[in-house]
Amino acid sequence: MRVFVNEVVVVGALYVLIKAIAFVTAERRPAGQALAAYLTWPGVNPAPFTRTRNTGTGADATGVPATARRWVVRGALVMAAGLAGGAALAVAAPRLNRATVGWLGVAVILTTVHLGASDMLSGWRVRRYPVLRLFADPLASRSLRQFWSLRWNTAYVEMNRVVFAPFARRWFGRYANAALFALSGLLHEAAISVPVLAGFGGPTTYFLLHAAAVHAEPRIGLARWPRPLARLWTWCWVLAPLPLLFHTPFRDGLVAPLFTSWSTP
């Protein structure tokens, strides 16, 4: 239980602090109903909530954009699959070793929350506010730069752009991109390593490797590679060093107990 409390406290405190900074420093701030929508949105950028979407153009008869409807339906299906997988894992956990439970648990969480619930929330909010889709078909990424800049966790991308990128450009110049990757590593240390008080250095190494790979992509002409090879490059980099990010102490101390605790007398 202590590990879960640590996770909530550390991640929650960082999130509230960064969101408060983004809100206070914004040129325009939402109010009223838009403020409530902003506060319940994972992103920290208040700009999309300072204007409402005109649903009279390109919308179906109910006034809901077709894209929003697709996101909600797709997200609901993916989330249902993730929940079903989580239930199956909880049932099977006593017969599996802890490492297997940990990795399958990571997959369940990413499927249910990141690819399922996030699409539902994106579809719900985009009906009224011009927000970005939180996870925009990351499996289609043809480069790490595209994966991190356009497809995976756009709320985090906007956070970097609004809060951290101006300082990174001022302090690190042409190395600003590498500095932002290093910052991502430190923030993931706070979310992954600090709650379990172990595994320090793994998440930061993961993101520094990705900084080097992103830097190399134009130099190896990745944009000219056939699509299957470009996607293979991308997913090898995402998956091969993943044990550095989701290290053993995190999987054993926080993820696996989510599924094994149900069968513990």
mmCIF file of C-alpha atoms in Angstrom:
data_model
loop_
_atom_site.group_PDB
_atom_site.id
_atom_site.type_symbol
_atom_site.label_atom_id
_atom_site.label_comp_id
_atom_site.label_asym_id
_atom_site.label_seq_id
_atom_site.Cartn_x
_atom_site.Cartn_y
_atom_site.Cartn_z
ATOM 1 C CA MET A 1 0.000 0.000 0.000
ATOM 2 C CA ARG A 2 2.868 2.384 0.794
ATOM 3 C CA VAL A 3 4.154 2.096 -2.774
ATOM 4 C CA PHE A 4 0.783 3.053 -4.208
ATOM 5 C CA VAL A 5 0.514 6.006 -1.845
ATOM 6 C CA ASN A 6 4.008 7.115 -2.886
ATOM 7 C CA GLU A 7 3.004 6.910 -6.545
ATOM 8 C CA VAL A 8 -0.146 8.979 -6.080
ATOM 9 C CA VAL A 9 1.571 11.605 -3.943
ATOM 10 C CA VAL A 10 4.642 12.062 -6.153
ATOM 11 C CA VAL A 11 2.870 12.017 -9.517
ATOM 12 C CA GLY A 12 -0.052 14.068 -8.222
ATOM 13 C CA ALA A 13 2.177 16.747 -6.722
ATOM 14 C CA LEU A 14 4.270 17.091 -9.885
ATOM 15 C CA TYR A 15 1.187 17.216 -12.079
ATOM 16 C CA VAL A 16 -0.571 19.868 -9.989
ATOM 17 C CA LEU A 17 2.590 21.988 -9.820
ATOM 18 C CA ILE A 18 3.249 21.880 -13.568
ATOM 19 C CA LYS A 19 -0.405 22.497 -14.430
ATOM 20 C CA ALA A 20 -0.512 25.464 -12.053
ATOM 21 C CA ILE A 21 2.597 26.952 -13.675
ATOM 22 C CA ALA A 22 1.094 26.542 -17.141
ATOM 23 C CA PHE A 23 -2.188 28.124 -16.036
ATOM 24 C CA VAL A 24 -0.651 31.087 -14.218
ATOM 25 C CA THR A 25 1.776 31.921 -17.041
ATOM 26 C CA ALA A 26 -0.782 31.558 -19.876
ATOM 27 C CA GLU A 27 -1.760 34.651 -21.856
ATOM 28 C CA ARG A 28 -5.414 33.613 -21.775
ATOM 29 C CA ARG A 29 -7.118 31.429 -19.202
ATOM 30 C CA PRO A 30 -10.394 29.514 -19.335
ATOM 31 C CA ALA A 31 -13.208 30.296 -16.926
ATOM 32 C CA GLY A 32 -16.491 28.766 -15.851
ATOM 33 C CA GLN A 33 -17.445 25.567 -17.667
ATOM 34 C CA ALA A 34 -14.279 25.732 -19.768
ATOM 35 C CA LEU A 35 -12.165 25.899 -16.607
ATOM 36 C CA ALA A 36 -13.890 22.778 -15.277
ATOM 37 C CA ALA A 37 -13.150 21.019 -18.578
ATOM 38 C CA TYR A 38 -9.513 22.107 -18.398
ATOM 39 C CA LEU A 39 -9.110 20.884 -14.830
ATOM 40 C CA THR A 40 -10.404 17.431 -15.809
ATOM 41 C CA TRP A 41 -8.166 17.205 -18.891
ATOM 42 C CA PRO A 42 -4.750 15.498 -18.569
ATOM 43 C CA GLY A 43 -2.989 18.225 -20.517
ATOM 44 C CA VAL A 44 -1.573 21.350 -18.891
ATOM 45 C CA ASN A 45 -1.997 23.759 -21.820
ATOM 46 C CA PRO A 46 -5.064 25.956 -21.164
ATOM 47 C CA ALA A 47 -5.158 27.458 -24.687
ATOM 48 C CA PRO A 48 -7.638 24.958 -26.255
ATOM 49 C CA PHE A 49 -10.115 25.719 -23.470
ATOM 50 C CA THR A 50 -10.180 29.451 -24.148
ATOM 51 C CA ARG A 51 -12.256 28.863 -27.277
ATOM 52 C CA THR A 52 -15.038 26.463 -28.139
ATOM 53 C CA ARG A 53 -15.246 24.364 -31.271
ATOM 54 C CA ASN A 54 -17.798 25.254 -33.940
ATOM 55 C CA THR A 55 -19.620 21.949 -34.349
ATOM 56 C CA GLY A 56 -21.808 23.260 -37.135
ATOM 57 C CA THR A 57 -19.223 22.464 -39.799
ATOM 58 C CA GLY A 58 -18.313 18.918 -40.739
ATOM 59 C CA ALA A 59 -20.484 17.457 -38.005
ATOM 60 C CA ASP A 60 -23.152 14.803 -38.145
ATOM 61 C CA ALA A 61 -26.829 15.401 -37.372
ATOM 62 C CA THR A 62 -26.289 15.323 -33.607
ATOM 63 C CA GLY A 63 -23.599 18.018 -33.805
ATOM 64 C CA VAL A 64 -20.825 15.635 -32.754
ATOM 65 C CA PRO A 65 -17.846 15.488 -35.152
ATOM 66 C CA ALA A 66 -17.457 12.107 -36.781
ATOM 67 C CA THR A 67 -13.866 11.905 -35.585
ATOM 68 C CA ALA A 68 -14.981 12.330 -31.976
ATOM 69 C CA ARG A 69 -17.484 9.529 -32.333
ATOM 70 C CA ARG A 70 -14.808 7.226 -33.799
ATOM 71 C CA TRP A 71 -12.402 8.004 -30.977
ATOM 72 C CA VAL A 72 -14.999 7.292 -28.308
ATOM 73 C CA VAL A 73 -16.122 4.008 -29.868
ATOM 74 C CA ARG A 74 -12.587 2.861 -30.551
ATOM 75 C CA GLY A 75 -11.468 3.857 -27.083
ATOM 76 C CA ALA A 76 -14.362 2.011 -25.466
ATOM 77 C CA LEU A 77 -13.526 -1.168 -27.374
ATOM 78 C CA VAL A 78 -9.820 -0.976 -26.548
ATOM 79 C CA MET A 79 -10.541 -0.187 -22.913
ATOM 80 C CA ALA A 80 -12.949 -3.124 -22.689
ATOM 81 C CA ALA A 81 -10.259 -5.386 -24.147
ATOM 82 C CA GLY A 82 -7.761 -4.063 -21.617
ATOM 83 C CA LEU A 83 -10.121 -4.612 -18.696
ATOM 84 C CA ALA A 84 -10.866 -8.123 -19.895
ATOM 85 C CA GLY A 85 -7.146 -8.790 -20.155
ATOM 86 C CA GLY A 86 -6.631 -7.410 -16.659
ATOM 87 C CA ALA A 87 -9.345 -9.649 -15.233
ATOM 88 C CA ALA A 88 -7.840 -12.670 -16.977
ATOM 89 C CA LEU A 89 -4.395 -11.776 -15.659
ATOM 90 C CA ALA A 90 -5.721 -11.449 -12.099
ATOM 91 C CA VAL A 91 -7.235 -14.938 -12.366
ATOM 92 C CA ALA A 92 -4.084 -16.444 -13.874
ATOM 93 C CA ALA A 93 -1.587 -14.552 -11.686
ATOM 94 C CA PRO A 94 -1.183 -17.302 -9.020
ATOM 95 C CA ARG A 95 0.055 -19.677 -11.736
ATOM 96 C CA LEU A 96 2.487 -17.208 -13.320
ATOM 97 C CA ASN A 97 5.892 -16.021 -12.171
ATOM 98 C CA ARG A 98 6.164 -12.434 -10.939
ATOM 99 C CA ALA A 99 8.142 -11.197 -13.956
ATOM 100 C CA THR A 100 5.435 -12.408 -16.350
ATOM 101 C CA VAL A 101 2.702 -10.806 -14.237
ATOM 102 C CA GLY A 102 4.652 -7.555 -14.142
ATOM 103 C CA TRP A 103 5.162 -7.288 -17.892
ATOM 104 C CA LEU A 104 1.620 -8.388 -18.734
ATOM 105 C CA GLY A 105 0.389 -5.904 -16.137
ATOM 106 C CA VAL A 106 2.276 -3.081 -17.862
ATOM 107 C CA ALA A 107 0.642 -4.105 -21.156
ATOM 108 C CA VAL A 108 -2.805 -4.148 -19.528
ATOM 109 C CA ILE A 109 -2.338 -0.676 -18.033
ATOM 110 C CA LEU A 110 -1.038 0.837 -21.274
ATOM 111 C CA THR A 111 -3.890 -0.741 -23.253
ATOM 112 C CA THR A 112 -6.647 0.182 -20.822
ATOM 113 C CA VAL A 113 -5.594 3.686 -19.842
ATOM 114 C CA HIS A 114 -3.293 5.062 -22.518
ATOM 115 C CA LEU A 115 -4.903 3.590 -25.636
ATOM 116 C CA GLY A 116 -8.459 3.050 -24.398
ATOM 117 C CA ALA A 117 -9.636 5.545 -21.790
ATOM 118 C CA SER A 118 -7.523 8.310 -23.345
ATOM 119 C CA ASP A 119 -9.266 7.908 -26.711
ATOM 120 C CA MET A 120 -12.651 8.075 -25.008
ATOM 121 C CA LEU A 121 -11.664 11.248 -23.167
ATOM 122 C CA SER A 122 -10.175 12.766 -26.318
ATOM 123 C CA GLY A 123 -13.369 12.088 -28.247
ATOM 124 C CA TRP A 124 -15.512 13.518 -25.472
ATOM 125 C CA ARG A 125 -13.518 16.737 -25.150
ATOM 126 C CA VAL A 126 -12.866 17.360 -28.861
ATOM 127 C CA ARG A 127 -16.588 17.771 -29.446
ATOM 128 C CA ARG A 128 -16.421 21.165 -27.777
ATOM 129 C CA TYR A 129 -12.760 22.151 -27.496
ATOM 130 C CA PRO A 130 -9.935 21.899 -30.081
ATOM 131 C CA VAL A 131 -7.787 19.514 -28.062
ATOM 132 C CA LEU A 132 -5.296 17.091 -29.574
ATOM 133 C CA ARG A 133 -5.922 13.374 -29.463
ATOM 134 C CA LEU A 134 -3.911 12.143 -26.487
ATOM 135 C CA PHE A 135 -2.521 9.040 -28.220
ATOM 136 C CA ALA A 136 -2.738 9.376 -32.008
ATOM 137 C CA ASP A 137 -2.210 5.889 -33.473
ATOM 138 C CA PRO A 138 1.287 5.424 -32.004
ATOM 139 C CA LEU A 139 1.634 2.041 -33.710
ATOM 140 C CA ALA A 140 1.781 3.888 -37.049
ATOM 141 C CA SER A 141 4.903 5.847 -36.062
ATOM 142 C CA ARG A 142 7.621 5.835 -38.728
ATOM 143 C CA SER A 143 10.297 7.431 -36.549
ATOM 144 C CA LEU A 144 11.047 8.074 -32.921
ATOM 145 C CA ARG A 145 10.699 11.796 -33.570
ATOM 146 C CA GLN A 146 7.183 11.237 -34.885
ATOM 147 C CA PHE A 147 6.394 8.886 -32.009
ATOM 148 C CA TRP A 148 7.414 11.369 -29.313
ATOM 149 C CA SER A 149 6.365 14.604 -31.046
ATOM 150 C CA LEU A 150 3.039 13.724 -32.652
ATOM 151 C CA ARG A 151 1.647 10.380 -31.550
ATOM 152 C CA TRP A 152 2.494 9.378 -27.973
ATOM 153 C CA ASN A 153 1.026 11.388 -25.094
ATOM 154 C CA THR A 154 0.402 14.701 -26.824
ATOM 155 C CA ALA A 155 -0.524 16.175 -23.433
ATOM 156 C CA TYR A 156 3.103 15.660 -22.408
ATOM 157 C CA VAL A 157 4.308 17.101 -25.732
ATOM 158 C CA GLU A 158 2.244 20.233 -25.120
ATOM 159 C CA MET A 159 3.565 20.444 -21.569
ATOM 160 C CA ASN A 160 7.099 20.485 -22.901
ATOM 161 C CA ARG A 161 6.224 23.085 -25.522
ATOM 162 C CA VAL A 162 4.387 25.403 -23.132
ATOM 163 C CA VAL A 163 6.365 25.026 -19.894
ATOM 164 C CA PHE A 164 9.838 23.615 -20.492
ATOM 165 C CA ALA A 165 10.915 24.196 -24.113
ATOM 166 C CA PRO A 166 11.390 27.985 -23.785
ATOM 167 C CA PHE A 167 13.814 27.457 -20.891
ATOM 168 C CA ALA A 168 15.572 24.579 -22.645
ATOM 169 C CA ARG A 169 16.170 26.694 -25.763
ATOM 170 C CA ARG A 170 17.449 29.599 -23.660
ATOM 171 C CA TRP A 171 19.774 27.538 -21.477
ATOM 172 C CA PHE A 172 20.904 24.739 -23.804
ATOM 173 C CA GLY A 173 20.634 26.227 -27.295
ATOM 174 C CA ARG A 174 21.041 23.572 -29.964
ATOM 175 C CA TYR A 175 21.083 20.893 -27.264
ATOM 176 C CA ALA A 176 17.579 21.827 -26.120
ATOM 177 C CA ASN A 177 16.035 18.673 -27.548
ATOM 178 C CA ALA A 178 18.485 16.448 -25.677
ATOM 179 C CA ALA A 179 17.800 18.459 -22.518
ATOM 180 C CA LEU A 180 14.055 17.837 -22.879
ATOM 181 C CA PHE A 181 14.664 14.112 -23.241
ATOM 182 C CA ALA A 182 16.819 14.224 -20.099
ATOM 183 C CA LEU A 183 14.018 16.063 -18.304
ATOM 184 C CA SER A 184 11.580 13.354 -19.432
ATOM 185 C CA GLY A 185 13.905 10.831 -17.877
ATOM 186 C CA LEU A 186 13.952 12.702 -14.575
ATOM 187 C CA LEU A 187 10.161 13.060 -14.513
ATOM 188 C CA HIS A 188 9.789 9.353 -15.198
ATOM 189 C CA GLU A 189 12.279 8.658 -12.404
ATOM 190 C CA ALA A 190 9.916 10.544 -10.117
ATOM 191 C CA ALA A 191 6.917 8.529 -11.318
ATOM 192 C CA ILE A 192 8.574 5.110 -11.602
ATOM 193 C CA SER A 193 11.700 4.934 -9.434
ATOM 194 C CA VAL A 194 10.859 7.210 -6.504
ATOM 195 C CA PRO A 195 7.676 5.359 -5.403
ATOM 196 C CA VAL A 196 9.602 2.075 -5.086
ATOM 197 C CA LEU A 197 12.878 3.761 -4.013
ATOM 198 C CA ALA A 198 14.854 1.656 -6.484
ATOM 199 C CA GLY A 199 15.801 1.384 -10.145
ATOM 200 C CA PHE A 200 17.216 4.890 -10.317
ATOM 201 C CA GLY A 201 18.952 5.739 -13.580
ATOM 202 C CA GLY A 202 17.017 3.305 -15.758
ATOM 203 C CA PRO A 203 14.306 5.700 -17.001
ATOM 204 C CA THR A 204 16.818 8.500 -17.580
ATOM 205 C CA THR A 205 19.059 6.154 -19.584
ATOM 206 C CA TYR A 206 16.050 5.084 -21.659
ATOM 207 C CA PHE A 207 15.276 8.655 -22.667
ATOM 208 C CA LEU A 208 18.896 9.593 -23.273
ATOM 209 C CA LEU A 209 19.192 6.636 -25.662
ATOM 210 C CA HIS A 210 16.112 7.927 -27.463
ATOM 211 C CA ALA A 211 17.600 11.416 -27.634
ATOM 212 C CA ALA A 212 20.638 9.949 -29.412
ATOM 213 C CA ALA A 213 18.450 7.887 -31.760
ATOM 214 C CA VAL A 214 16.278 10.883 -32.659
ATOM 215 C CA HIS A 215 19.431 12.877 -33.358
ATOM 216 C CA ALA A 216 20.647 10.084 -35.660
ATOM 217 C CA GLU A 217 17.447 9.676 -37.683
ATOM 218 C CA PRO A 218 18.048 12.500 -40.213
ATOM 219 C CA ARG A 219 21.651 11.413 -40.594
ATOM 220 C CA ILE A 220 20.726 7.855 -41.590
ATOM 221 C CA GLY A 221 18.026 9.080 -43.980
ATOM 222 C CA LEU A 222 15.209 7.383 -42.079
ATOM 223 C CA ALA A 223 12.568 9.399 -43.962
ATOM 224 C CA ARG A 224 13.587 7.590 -47.172
ATOM 225 C CA TRP A 225 13.383 4.097 -45.689
ATOM 226 C CA PRO A 226 10.527 1.800 -46.714
ATOM 227 C CA ARG A 227 7.624 2.120 -44.297
ATOM 228 C CA PRO A 228 8.023 -1.389 -42.763
ATOM 229 C CA LEU A 229 11.717 -0.810 -42.061
ATOM 230 C CA ALA A 230 11.079 2.649 -40.604
ATOM 231 C CA ARG A 231 8.437 1.234 -38.293
ATOM 232 C CA LEU A 232 10.758 -1.622 -37.329
ATOM 233 C CA TRP A 233 13.457 0.909 -36.433
ATOM 234 C CA THR A 234 11.003 2.857 -34.316
ATOM 235 C CA TRP A 235 9.577 -0.084 -32.417
ATOM 236 C CA CYS A 236 12.945 -1.712 -31.826
ATOM 237 C CA TRP A 237 14.005 1.493 -30.079
ATOM 238 C CA VAL A 238 10.758 1.751 -28.122
ATOM 239 C CA LEU A 239 10.633 -1.871 -26.977
ATOM 240 C CA ALA A 240 14.206 -3.203 -26.770
ATOM 241 C CA PRO A 241 15.346 -0.900 -23.924
ATOM 242 C CA LEU A 242 11.930 -0.949 -22.199
ATOM 243 C CA PRO A 243 13.317 -2.854 -19.163
ATOM 244 C CA LEU A 244 15.289 0.303 -18.384
ATOM 245 C CA LEU A 245 12.081 2.335 -18.189
ATOM 246 C CA PHE A 246 9.790 -0.179 -16.489
ATOM 247 C CA HIS A 247 12.520 -1.698 -14.367
ATOM 248 C CA THR A 248 12.146 -4.769 -12.156
ATOM 249 C CA PRO A 249 11.592 -2.926 -8.842
ATOM 250 C CA PHE A 250 8.721 -0.969 -10.408
ATOM 251 C CA ARG A 251 7.130 -4.022 -12.031
ATOM 252 C CA ASP A 252 7.517 -6.162 -8.908
ATOM 253 C CA GLY A 253 6.711 -3.483 -6.375
ATOM 254 C CA LEU A 254 3.839 -1.613 -7.995
ATOM 255 C CA VAL A 255 2.493 -3.291 -11.144
ATOM 256 C CA ALA A 256 2.412 -6.985 -10.199
ATOM 257 C CA PRO A 257 0.606 -6.389 -6.867
ATOM 258 C CA LEU A 258 -2.275 -4.805 -8.770
ATOM 259 C CA PHE A 259 -3.047 -8.273 -10.140
ATOM 260 C CA THR A 260 -1.726 -10.641 -7.482
ATOM 261 C CA SER A 261 -3.412 -8.980 -4.514
ATOM 262 C CA TRP A 262 -6.806 -10.289 -5.623
ATOM 263 C CA SER A 263 -5.696 -13.879 -5.035
ATOM 264 C CA THR A 264 -3.789 -13.193 -1.804
ATOM 265 C CA PRO A 265 -5.720 -14.416 1.245
#
